[in-house]
C-alpha cells in the first residue's frame, strides 16, 4: 500500500540507489546476548541467516545509511494508536509484525496501521515457541491461520514473517521460504520488553538503539505484549537523533527490495456448462 506521507516514495527510491548492491554487509546481531532470559543464542540466528540467504534476514543486504523500525505483538488497544501518532509526527513509516489473535480482536487498529502507510507482517497467531511445533503445525495453526485473518481483515497476505522470540527451526525456515515468505529477525534488540520494568525505561531503550545502530539495521521494538509507554517515548527521541546523525527510515520490504504482499492466487474460472441438448425432432 502506498503511504500517505508526501514525497516518501521518491526518498525511498533515492536511498535505494545511494549504495551499490555489491556492497554487501555481514548478517549479524549488534546487541549483546543477555544471559538468563531464554534468548536464542546469537550464533544460532546468525547461522540461520548464513544458511538461508535471501530468506532469513537480520539486517539489510548493503550499507545504506537507513534503518527499519519494527514493532511486534500488536495491534494493541493501549499502545498502537499513540505510537502511530509519534511516527506520523516524524514522517516515518515502520513495519508492524502483528499477532493473528489481536488482528482478529482489533481489526480497526490493524486497518489504522495500514491506513497510515505502514507495512504489516505476520508474527504468528498466539506467540508460541516455534521449536515445540512441527513445521506443519507451525504453518497450519500459526502462520497460515494468521495469513487468513490478515487477508480477511486487510485484503492481502504478507510476505514478511517474524518468529516469536526469534526462535525457529531450520526445517520451519525452509517451509516458510518455500511458501514465498521471508523470515525477519533483527540486528538491534532495544530490549524494550525488559526496559518496560524500569522507571527510566525510555532512556534505556534509546541508549540501546543508538549505541548499537548500524547501516540497514532492523530494530526490534514492541507495541504489544505489555505497557509500552517507554517504547513510545523512546521512539520519539530516537527518531530525532537518528535523523540528526544522517539516517533515513525505510520499511523492511523496502530495505530488502521485496514485495510486502504475496501475489494474489490466479482465479480459476468455472468451466462453461454445456448447452442443453436440442430436443429430438418429432
PDB file of C-alpha atoms in Angstrom:
ATOM      1  CA  UNK A   1       0.000   0.000   0.000  1.00  0.00           C
ATOM      2  CA  UNK A   2       1.299   3.465  -0.856  1.00  0.00           C
ATOM      3  CA  UNK A   3       1.987   5.520   2.270  1.00  0.00           C
ATOM      4  CA  UNK A   4       0.269   8.818   2.938  1.00  0.00           C
ATOM      5  CA  UNK A   5       3.477  10.687   3.740  1.00  0.00           C
ATOM      6  CA  UNK A   6       4.173  13.144   0.894  1.00  0.00           C
ATOM      7  CA  UNK A   7       7.288  12.577  -1.172  1.00  0.00           C
ATOM      8  CA  UNK A   8       8.268   9.405   0.665  1.00  0.00           C
ATOM      9  CA  UNK A   9       8.306   7.211  -2.437  1.00  0.00           C
ATOM     10  CA  UNK A  10      10.921   9.446  -4.046  1.00  0.00           C
ATOM     11  CA  UNK A  11      13.029   9.400  -0.886  1.00  0.00           C
ATOM     12  CA  UNK A  12      12.930   5.613  -0.719  1.00  0.00           C
ATOM     13  CA  UNK A  13      13.920   5.374  -4.392  1.00  0.00           C
ATOM     14  CA  UNK A  14      16.875   7.706  -3.872  1.00  0.00           C
ATOM     15  CA  UNK A  15      18.002   5.764  -0.795  1.00  0.00           C
ATOM     16  CA  UNK A  16      17.811   2.514  -2.718  1.00  0.00           C
ATOM     17  CA  UNK A  17      20.206   3.919  -5.323  1.00  0.00           C
ATOM     18  CA  UNK A  18      22.631   5.503  -2.884  1.00  0.00           C
ATOM     19  CA  UNK A  19      24.971   2.492  -2.480  1.00  0.00           C
ATOM     20  CA  UNK A  20      25.552  -0.317  -4.999  1.00  0.00           C
ATOM     21  CA  UNK A  21      24.090  -3.684  -4.133  1.00  0.00           C
ATOM     22  CA  UNK A  22      27.550  -5.207  -4.418  1.00  0.00           C
ATOM     23  CA  UNK A  23      28.464  -3.510  -1.132  1.00  0.00           C
ATOM     24  CA  UNK A  24      27.112  -6.381   0.984  1.00  0.00           C
ATOM     25  CA  UNK A  25      27.265  -6.417   4.747  1.00  0.00           C
ATOM     26  CA  UNK A  26      27.542  -9.355   7.108  1.00  0.00           C
ATOM     27  CA  UNK A  27      24.302 -10.577   8.637  1.00  0.00           C
ATOM     28  CA  UNK A  28      24.990 -10.278  12.354  1.00  0.00           C
ATOM     29  CA  UNK A  29      23.336  -9.092  15.537  1.00  0.00           C
ATOM     30  CA  UNK A  30      24.898  -5.990  17.061  1.00  0.00           C
ATOM     31  CA  UNK A  31      23.334  -6.039  20.533  1.00  0.00           C
ATOM     32  CA  UNK A  32      24.936  -8.463  23.021  1.00  0.00           C
ATOM     33  CA  UNK A  33      23.403 -11.696  24.246  1.00  0.00           C
ATOM     34  CA  UNK A  34      21.539 -11.341  27.543  1.00  0.00           C
ATOM     35  CA  UNK A  35      22.072 -14.253  29.925  1.00  0.00           C
ATOM     36  CA  UNK A  36      19.171 -15.687  31.881  1.00  0.00           C
ATOM     37  CA  UNK A  37      16.325 -14.502  29.657  1.00  0.00           C
ATOM     38  CA  UNK A  38      15.846 -17.597  27.484  1.00  0.00           C
ATOM     39  CA  UNK A  39      17.060 -15.790  24.379  1.00  0.00           C
ATOM     40  CA  UNK A  40      18.082 -17.629  21.236  1.00  0.00           C
ATOM     41  CA  UNK A  41      21.866 -17.677  21.085  1.00  0.00           C
ATOM     42  CA  UNK A  42      23.140 -15.108  18.635  1.00  0.00           C
ATOM     43  CA  UNK A  43      25.268 -17.614  16.728  1.00  0.00           C
ATOM     44  CA  UNK A  44      22.151 -19.714  16.071  1.00  0.00           C
ATOM     45  CA  UNK A  45      20.316 -16.786  14.489  1.00  0.00           C
ATOM     46  CA  UNK A  46      23.382 -15.686  12.551  1.00  0.00           C
ATOM     47  CA  UNK A  47      23.935 -19.271  11.411  1.00  0.00           C
ATOM     48  CA  UNK A  48      20.404 -19.435  10.030  1.00  0.00           C
ATOM     49  CA  UNK A  49      20.941 -16.174   8.150  1.00  0.00           C
ATOM     50  CA  UNK A  50      24.071 -17.695   6.599  1.00  0.00           C
ATOM     51  CA  UNK A  51      22.303 -20.980   5.812  1.00  0.00           C
ATOM     52  CA  UNK A  52      19.245 -19.381   4.206  1.00  0.00           C
ATOM     53  CA  UNK A  53      20.426 -16.334   2.250  1.00  0.00           C
ATOM     54  CA  UNK A  54      17.599 -14.386   0.709  1.00  0.00           C
ATOM     55  CA  UNK A  55      15.064 -15.996   3.064  1.00  0.00           C
ATOM     56  CA  UNK A  56      16.303 -15.284   6.597  1.00  0.00           C
ATOM     57  CA  UNK A  57      17.329 -11.687   7.313  1.00  0.00           C
ATOM     58  CA  UNK A  58      18.975  -9.990  10.298  1.00  0.00           C
ATOM     59  CA  UNK A  59      19.748  -6.669   8.574  1.00  0.00           C
ATOM     60  CA  UNK A  60      19.589  -5.191   5.108  1.00  0.00           C
ATOM     61  CA  UNK A  61      21.840  -6.536   2.359  1.00  0.00           C
ATOM     62  CA  UNK A  62      24.047  -3.460   1.836  1.00  0.00           C
ATOM     63  CA  UNK A  63      25.330  -0.475   3.798  1.00  0.00           C
ATOM     64  CA  UNK A  64      22.981   2.391   3.033  1.00  0.00           C
ATOM     65  CA  UNK A  65      22.514   4.778   5.935  1.00  0.00           C
ATOM     66  CA  UNK A  66      18.942   3.748   6.630  1.00  0.00           C
ATOM     67  CA  UNK A  67      17.196   1.815   9.384  1.00  0.00           C
ATOM     68  CA  UNK A  68      13.955  -0.153   9.561  1.00  0.00           C
ATOM     69  CA  UNK A  69      11.981   0.292  12.772  1.00  0.00           C
ATOM     70  CA  UNK A  70       9.842  -2.735  13.597  1.00  0.00           C
ATOM     71  CA  UNK A  71       7.172  -3.316  16.245  1.00  0.00           C
ATOM     72  CA  UNK A  72       5.899  -6.697  17.453  1.00  0.00           C
ATOM     73  CA  UNK A  73       2.906  -8.199  19.238  1.00  0.00           C
ATOM     74  CA  UNK A  74       0.169  -5.731  18.272  1.00  0.00           C
ATOM     75  CA  UNK A  75      -2.199  -4.348  17.403  1.00  0.00           C
ATOM     76  CA  UNK A  76      -2.770  -3.193  20.970  1.00  0.00           C
ATOM     77  CA  UNK A  77      -5.651  -1.101  22.253  1.00  0.00           C
ATOM     78  CA  UNK A  78      -3.453   0.785  24.734  1.00  0.00           C
ATOM     79  CA  UNK A  79      -0.319   1.477  22.675  1.00  0.00           C
ATOM     80  CA  UNK A  80      -0.736   1.246  18.913  1.00  0.00           C
ATOM     81  CA  UNK A  81      -2.588   4.496  18.248  1.00  0.00           C
ATOM     82  CA  UNK A  82      -0.176   6.505  20.431  1.00  0.00           C
ATOM     83  CA  UNK A  83       2.758   5.001  18.547  1.00  0.00           C
ATOM     84  CA  UNK A  84       1.131   5.836  15.212  1.00  0.00           C
ATOM     85  CA  UNK A  85       0.824   9.454  16.352  1.00  0.00           C
ATOM     86  CA  UNK A  86       4.563   9.642  17.098  1.00  0.00           C
ATOM     87  CA  UNK A  87       5.535   8.047  13.787  1.00  0.00           C
ATOM     88  CA  UNK A  88       3.238  10.405  11.879  1.00  0.00           C
ATOM     89  CA  UNK A  89       4.724  13.388  13.724  1.00  0.00           C
ATOM     90  CA  UNK A  90       8.175  12.462  12.388  1.00  0.00           C
ATOM     91  CA  UNK A  91       7.032  11.343   8.939  1.00  0.00           C
ATOM     92  CA  UNK A  92       8.396   7.827   9.468  1.00  0.00           C
ATOM     93  CA  UNK A  93       6.924   4.578   8.203  1.00  0.00           C
ATOM     94  CA  UNK A  94       7.634   1.344  10.060  1.00  0.00           C
ATOM     95  CA  UNK A  95       6.914  -2.389   9.911  1.00  0.00           C
ATOM     96  CA  UNK A  96       4.440  -3.949  12.344  1.00  0.00           C
ATOM     97  CA  UNK A  97       4.646  -7.709  12.950  1.00  0.00           C
ATOM     98  CA  UNK A  98       1.174  -8.481  14.205  1.00  0.00           C
ATOM     99  CA  UNK A  99      -0.359 -11.445  16.004  1.00  0.00           C
ATOM    100  CA  UNK A 100      -3.358 -13.038  14.344  1.00  0.00           C
ATOM    101  CA  UNK A 101      -5.258 -13.195  17.631  1.00  0.00           C
ATOM    102  CA  UNK A 102      -5.043  -9.403  18.026  1.00  0.00           C
ATOM    103  CA  UNK A 103      -5.810  -8.576  14.400  1.00  0.00           C
ATOM    104  CA  UNK A 104      -8.883 -10.750  14.906  1.00  0.00           C
ATOM    105  CA  UNK A 105      -9.864  -8.858  18.074  1.00  0.00           C
ATOM    106  CA  UNK A 106      -8.865  -5.336  16.960  1.00  0.00           C
ATOM    107  CA  UNK A 107      -9.380  -5.214  13.188  1.00  0.00           C
ATOM    108  CA  UNK A 108      -9.855  -1.435  13.196  1.00  0.00           C
ATOM    109  CA  UNK A 109      -6.434  -0.949  14.790  1.00  0.00           C
ATOM    110  CA  UNK A 110      -4.820  -3.115  12.106  1.00  0.00           C
ATOM    111  CA  UNK A 111      -6.612  -1.032   9.493  1.00  0.00           C
ATOM    112  CA  UNK A 112      -5.334   2.163  11.158  1.00  0.00           C
ATOM    113  CA  UNK A 113      -1.748   0.899  10.941  1.00  0.00           C
ATOM    114  CA  UNK A 114      -2.175   0.177   7.250  1.00  0.00           C
ATOM    115  CA  UNK A 115      -4.005   3.448   6.573  1.00  0.00           C
ATOM    116  CA  UNK A 116      -1.017   5.400   7.913  1.00  0.00           C
ATOM    117  CA  UNK A 117       1.189   3.787   5.278  1.00  0.00           C
ATOM    118  CA  UNK A 118       2.978   1.262   7.486  1.00  0.00           C
ATOM    119  CA  UNK A 119       3.754  -2.310   6.454  1.00  0.00           C
ATOM    120  CA  UNK A 120       2.222  -5.296   8.237  1.00  0.00           C
ATOM    121  CA  UNK A 121       3.961  -8.627   8.707  1.00  0.00           C
ATOM    122  CA  UNK A 122       2.904 -11.942  10.243  1.00  0.00           C
ATOM    123  CA  UNK A 123       4.076 -12.704  13.812  1.00  0.00           C
ATOM    124  CA  UNK A 124       2.134 -15.996  14.311  1.00  0.00           C
ATOM    125  CA  UNK A 125      -1.326 -16.392  15.790  1.00  0.00           C
ATOM    126  CA  UNK A 126      -0.641 -16.522  19.542  1.00  0.00           C
ATOM    127  CA  UNK A 127       3.151 -16.230  20.009  1.00  0.00           C
ATOM    128  CA  UNK A 128       4.279 -19.843  20.601  1.00  0.00           C
ATOM    129  CA  UNK A 129       7.770 -21.256  20.898  1.00  0.00           C
ATOM    130  CA  UNK A 130       8.131 -22.466  17.323  1.00  0.00           C
ATOM    131  CA  UNK A 131      10.551 -25.294  18.116  1.00  0.00           C
ATOM    132  CA  UNK A 132       7.816 -27.021  20.112  1.00  0.00           C
ATOM    133  CA  UNK A 133       5.780 -27.349  16.914  1.00  0.00           C
ATOM    134  CA  UNK A 134       6.304 -29.423  13.810  1.00  0.00           C
ATOM    135  CA  UNK A 135       6.799 -27.411  10.617  1.00  0.00           C
ATOM    136  CA  UNK A 136       3.301 -28.433   9.511  1.00  0.00           C
ATOM    137  CA  UNK A 137       1.739 -27.390  12.832  1.00  0.00           C
ATOM    138  CA  UNK A 138       3.557 -24.053  12.750  1.00  0.00           C
ATOM    139  CA  UNK A 139       2.285 -23.439   9.246  1.00  0.00           C
ATOM    140  CA  UNK A 140      -1.308 -24.612   9.736  1.00  0.00           C
ATOM    141  CA  UNK A 141      -2.041 -23.314  13.239  1.00  0.00           C
ATOM    142  CA  UNK A 142       0.082 -20.182  13.362  1.00  0.00           C
ATOM    143  CA  UNK A 143       1.343 -18.783  10.061  1.00  0.00           C
ATOM    144  CA  UNK A 144      -1.381 -19.754   7.587  1.00  0.00           C
ATOM    145  CA  UNK A 145      -4.092 -19.071  10.171  1.00  0.00           C
ATOM    146  CA  UNK A 146      -2.761 -15.535  10.634  1.00  0.00           C
ATOM    147  CA  UNK A 147      -2.329 -15.059   6.884  1.00  0.00           C
ATOM    148  CA  UNK A 148      -6.012 -15.847   6.514  1.00  0.00           C
ATOM    149  CA  UNK A 149      -7.035 -13.391   9.244  1.00  0.00           C
ATOM    150  CA  UNK A 150      -4.931 -10.599   7.737  1.00  0.00           C
ATOM    151  CA  UNK A 151      -6.312 -11.401   4.284  1.00  0.00           C
ATOM    152  CA  UNK A 152      -9.884 -11.248   5.570  1.00  0.00           C
ATOM    153  CA  UNK A 153      -9.219  -8.020   7.507  1.00  0.00           C
ATOM    154  CA  UNK A 154      -6.891  -6.111   5.182  1.00  0.00           C
ATOM    155  CA  UNK A 155      -7.236  -7.809   1.825  1.00  0.00           C
ATOM    156  CA  UNK A 156      -3.759  -9.304   1.364  1.00  0.00           C
ATOM    157  CA  UNK A 157      -1.289 -11.841   2.763  1.00  0.00           C
ATOM    158  CA  UNK A 158       2.074 -10.518   3.994  1.00  0.00           C
ATOM    159  CA  UNK A 159       5.429 -11.741   2.706  1.00  0.00           C
ATOM    160  CA  UNK A 160       7.245 -10.921   5.965  1.00  0.00           C
ATOM    161  CA  UNK A 161       7.235 -13.264   8.965  1.00  0.00           C
ATOM    162  CA  UNK A 162       8.901 -12.807  12.338  1.00  0.00           C
ATOM    163  CA  UNK A 163       9.202 -15.797  14.636  1.00  0.00           C
ATOM    164  CA  UNK A 164       8.177 -15.200  18.252  1.00  0.00           C
ATOM    165  CA  UNK A 165      11.290 -14.838  20.436  1.00  0.00           C
ATOM    166  CA  UNK A 166      13.351 -15.086  17.224  1.00  0.00           C
ATOM    167  CA  UNK A 167      13.111 -18.853  17.675  1.00  0.00           C
ATOM    168  CA  UNK A 168      12.542 -21.024  14.614  1.00  0.00           C
ATOM    169  CA  UNK A 169      13.961 -24.313  13.338  1.00  0.00           C
ATOM    170  CA  UNK A 170      15.797 -24.809  10.064  1.00  0.00           C
ATOM    171  CA  UNK A 171      13.000 -27.020   8.745  1.00  0.00           C
ATOM    172  CA  UNK A 172      10.454 -24.338   9.538  1.00  0.00           C
ATOM    173  CA  UNK A 173      12.551 -21.698   7.748  1.00  0.00           C
ATOM    174  CA  UNK A 174      12.696 -23.994   4.706  1.00  0.00           C
ATOM    175  CA  UNK A 175       8.921 -24.457   4.727  1.00  0.00           C
ATOM    176  CA  UNK A 176       8.178 -20.747   5.034  1.00  0.00           C
ATOM    177  CA  UNK A 177      10.690 -19.968   2.299  1.00  0.00           C
ATOM    178  CA  UNK A 178       9.008 -22.486   0.013  1.00  0.00           C
ATOM    179  CA  UNK A 179       5.721 -20.639   0.565  1.00  0.00           C
ATOM    180  CA  UNK A 180       7.234 -17.322  -0.502  1.00  0.00           C
ATOM    181  CA  UNK A 181       7.771 -15.833   2.969  1.00  0.00           C
ATOM    182  CA  UNK A 182      10.834 -14.010   4.309  1.00  0.00           C
ATOM    183  CA  UNK A 183      11.875 -14.689   7.910  1.00  0.00           C
ATOM    184  CA  UNK A 184      12.836 -11.391   9.543  1.00  0.00           C
ATOM    185  CA  UNK A 185      14.960 -11.185  12.689  1.00  0.00           C
ATOM    186  CA  UNK A 186      16.876  -8.082  13.833  1.00  0.00           C
ATOM    187  CA  UNK A 187      20.333  -6.623  14.237  1.00  0.00           C
ATOM    188  CA  UNK A 188      19.375  -4.331  17.141  1.00  0.00           C
ATOM    189  CA  UNK A 189      17.246  -5.545  20.051  1.00  0.00           C
ATOM    190  CA  UNK A 190      16.330  -2.428  22.041  1.00  0.00           C
ATOM    191  CA  UNK A 191      15.239  -4.666  24.942  1.00  0.00           C
ATOM    192  CA  UNK A 192      12.134  -2.577  25.407  1.00  0.00           C
ATOM    193  CA  UNK A 193      10.487  -5.742  26.714  1.00  0.00           C
ATOM    194  CA  UNK A 194      12.927  -5.528  29.670  1.00  0.00           C
ATOM    195  CA  UNK A 195      13.099  -1.737  29.971  1.00  0.00           C
ATOM    196  CA  UNK A 196       9.328  -1.624  30.434  1.00  0.00           C
ATOM    197  CA  UNK A 197      10.037  -2.650  34.023  1.00  0.00           C
ATOM    198  CA  UNK A 198      12.225   0.374  34.785  1.00  0.00           C
ATOM    199  CA  UNK A 199      11.238   3.942  35.708  1.00  0.00           C
ATOM    200  CA  UNK A 200      13.815   5.273  33.181  1.00  0.00           C
ATOM    201  CA  UNK A 201      12.989   2.692  30.536  1.00  0.00           C
ATOM    202  CA  UNK A 202      12.725   5.177  27.665  1.00  0.00           C
ATOM    203  CA  UNK A 203      16.331   6.267  28.219  1.00  0.00           C
ATOM    204  CA  UNK A 204      17.441   2.610  28.350  1.00  0.00           C
ATOM    205  CA  UNK A 205      15.680   1.812  25.076  1.00  0.00           C
ATOM    206  CA  UNK A 206      17.032   4.891  23.327  1.00  0.00           C
ATOM    207  CA  UNK A 207      20.571   4.218  24.531  1.00  0.00           C
ATOM    208  CA  UNK A 208      20.468   0.557  23.470  1.00  0.00           C
ATOM    209  CA  UNK A 209      19.356   1.550  19.990  1.00  0.00           C
ATOM    210  CA  UNK A 210      21.791   4.415  19.482  1.00  0.00           C
ATOM    211  CA  UNK A 211      24.790   2.574  20.926  1.00  0.00           C
ATOM    212  CA  UNK A 212      24.339  -0.371  18.545  1.00  0.00           C
ATOM    213  CA  UNK A 213      22.753   1.158  15.458  1.00  0.00           C
ATOM    214  CA  UNK A 214      24.214   0.078  12.123  1.00  0.00           C
ATOM    215  CA  UNK A 215      23.618   0.826   8.469  1.00  0.00           C
ATOM    216  CA  UNK A 216      20.499  -1.008   7.289  1.00  0.00           C
ATOM    217  CA  UNK A 217      19.688  -2.091  10.834  1.00  0.00           C
ATOM    218  CA  UNK A 218      16.446  -3.873  11.587  1.00  0.00           C
ATOM    219  CA  UNK A 219      15.455  -2.524  15.012  1.00  0.00           C
ATOM    220  CA  UNK A 220      13.265  -4.638  17.311  1.00  0.00           C
ATOM    221  CA  UNK A 221      10.624  -2.952  19.482  1.00  0.00           C
ATOM    222  CA  UNK A 222       7.073  -3.695  20.582  1.00  0.00           C
ATOM    223  CA  UNK A 223       3.659  -2.047  20.540  1.00  0.00           C
ATOM    224  CA  UNK A 224       2.019  -5.026  22.240  1.00  0.00           C
ATOM    225  CA  UNK A 225       2.797  -7.563  24.934  1.00  0.00           C
ATOM    226  CA  UNK A 226       2.559  -5.141  27.848  1.00  0.00           C
ATOM    227  CA  UNK A 227       2.727  -1.453  28.740  1.00  0.00           C
ATOM    228  CA  UNK A 228       4.802   0.348  26.083  1.00  0.00           C
ATOM    229  CA  UNK A 229       4.832   3.973  27.227  1.00  0.00           C
ATOM    230  CA  UNK A 230       8.629   3.811  27.484  1.00  0.00           C
ATOM    231  CA  UNK A 231       8.896   2.479  23.939  1.00  0.00           C
ATOM    232  CA  UNK A 232       6.700   5.254  22.543  1.00  0.00           C
ATOM    233  CA  UNK A 233       8.687   7.945  24.377  1.00  0.00           C
ATOM    234  CA  UNK A 234      11.982   6.401  23.243  1.00  0.00           C
ATOM    235  CA  UNK A 235      10.861   6.276  19.608  1.00  0.00           C
ATOM    236  CA  UNK A 236      10.003   9.976  19.737  1.00  0.00           C
ATOM    237  CA  UNK A 237      13.528  10.878  20.881  1.00  0.00           C
ATOM    238  CA  UNK A 238      15.352   8.205  18.908  1.00  0.00           C
ATOM    239  CA  UNK A 239      13.992   9.237  15.512  1.00  0.00           C
ATOM    240  CA  UNK A 240      15.148  12.820  16.035  1.00  0.00           C
ATOM    241  CA  UNK A 241      18.670  11.741  16.961  1.00  0.00           C
ATOM    242  CA  UNK A 242      18.942   9.240  14.119  1.00  0.00           C
ATOM    243  CA  UNK A 243      17.862  11.906  11.640  1.00  0.00           C
ATOM    244  CA  UNK A 244      20.472  14.273  13.072  1.00  0.00           C
ATOM    245  CA  UNK A 245      23.060  11.523  12.536  1.00  0.00           C
ATOM    246  CA  UNK A 246      22.075  11.300   8.857  1.00  0.00           C
ATOM    247  CA  UNK A 247      19.891   8.170   8.922  1.00  0.00           C
ATOM    248  CA  UNK A 248      16.803   7.690   6.804  1.00  0.00           C
ATOM    249  CA  UNK A 249      13.943   5.313   7.541  1.00  0.00           C
ATOM    250  CA  UNK A 250      12.520   2.510   5.405  1.00  0.00           C
ATOM    251  CA  UNK A 251      10.127  -0.382   5.874  1.00  0.00           C
ATOM    252  CA  UNK A 252      11.526  -3.922   5.865  1.00  0.00           C
ATOM    253  CA  UNK A 253      10.237  -4.730   2.390  1.00  0.00           C
ATOM    254  CA  UNK A 254      11.909  -1.570   1.050  1.00  0.00           C
ATOM    255  CA  UNK A 255      15.108  -2.443   2.909  1.00  0.00           C
ATOM    256  CA  UNK A 256      15.276  -5.876   1.305  1.00  0.00           C
ATOM    257  CA  UNK A 257      13.809  -4.953  -2.071  1.00  0.00           C
ATOM    258  CA  UNK A 258      10.953  -7.459  -1.800  1.00  0.00           C
ATOM    259  CA  UNK A 259       7.171  -7.043  -2.125  1.00  0.00           C
ATOM    260  CA  UNK A 260       5.234  -6.525   1.102  1.00  0.00           C
ATOM    261  CA  UNK A 261       2.334  -8.687  -0.109  1.00  0.00           C
ATOM    262  CA  UNK A 262       2.135 -12.134  -1.622  1.00  0.00           C
ATOM    263  CA  UNK A 263       0.715 -12.164  -5.144  1.00  0.00           C
ATOM    264  CA  UNK A 264      -2.922 -12.985  -5.491  1.00  0.00           C
ATOM    265  CA  UNK A 265      -3.605 -16.574  -6.481  1.00  0.00           C
ATOM    266  CA  UNK A 266      -4.889 -16.720 -10.047  1.00  0.00           C
ATOM    267  CA  UNK A 267      -8.634 -17.089 -10.199  1.00  0.00           C
ATOM    268  CA  UNK A 268      -9.825 -20.327 -11.706  1.00  0.00           C
ATOM    269  CA  UNK A 269     -12.743 -19.711 -13.982  1.00  0.00           C
ATOM    270  CA  UNK A 270     -15.552 -22.190 -13.806  1.00  0.00           C
ATOM    271  CA  UNK A 271     -15.820 -24.392 -16.847  1.00  0.00           C
ATOM    272  CA  UNK A 272     -18.607 -23.375 -19.186  1.00  0.00           C
ATOM    273  CA  UNK A 273     -21.662 -25.534 -18.838  1.00  0.00           C
ATOM    274  CA  UNK A 274     -22.513 -27.488 -21.993  1.00  0.00           C
ATOM    275  CA  UNK A 275     -25.519 -26.286 -23.880  1.00  0.00           C
ATOM    276  CA  UNK A 276     -28.558 -28.436 -23.249  1.00  0.00           C
ATOM    277  CA  UNK A 277     -29.116 -30.924 -26.000  1.00  0.00           C
ATOM    278  CA  UNK A 278     -31.759 -29.929 -28.510  1.00  0.00           C
ATOM    279  CA  UNK A 279     -34.909 -31.933 -28.226  1.00  0.00           C
ATOM    280  CA  UNK A 280     -35.056 -34.625 -30.831  1.00  0.00           C
ATOM    281  CA  UNK A 281     -37.218 -33.710 -33.809  1.00  0.00           C
ATOM    282  CA  UNK A 282     -40.513 -35.450 -33.738  1.00  0.00           C
TER     283      UNK A 282
END
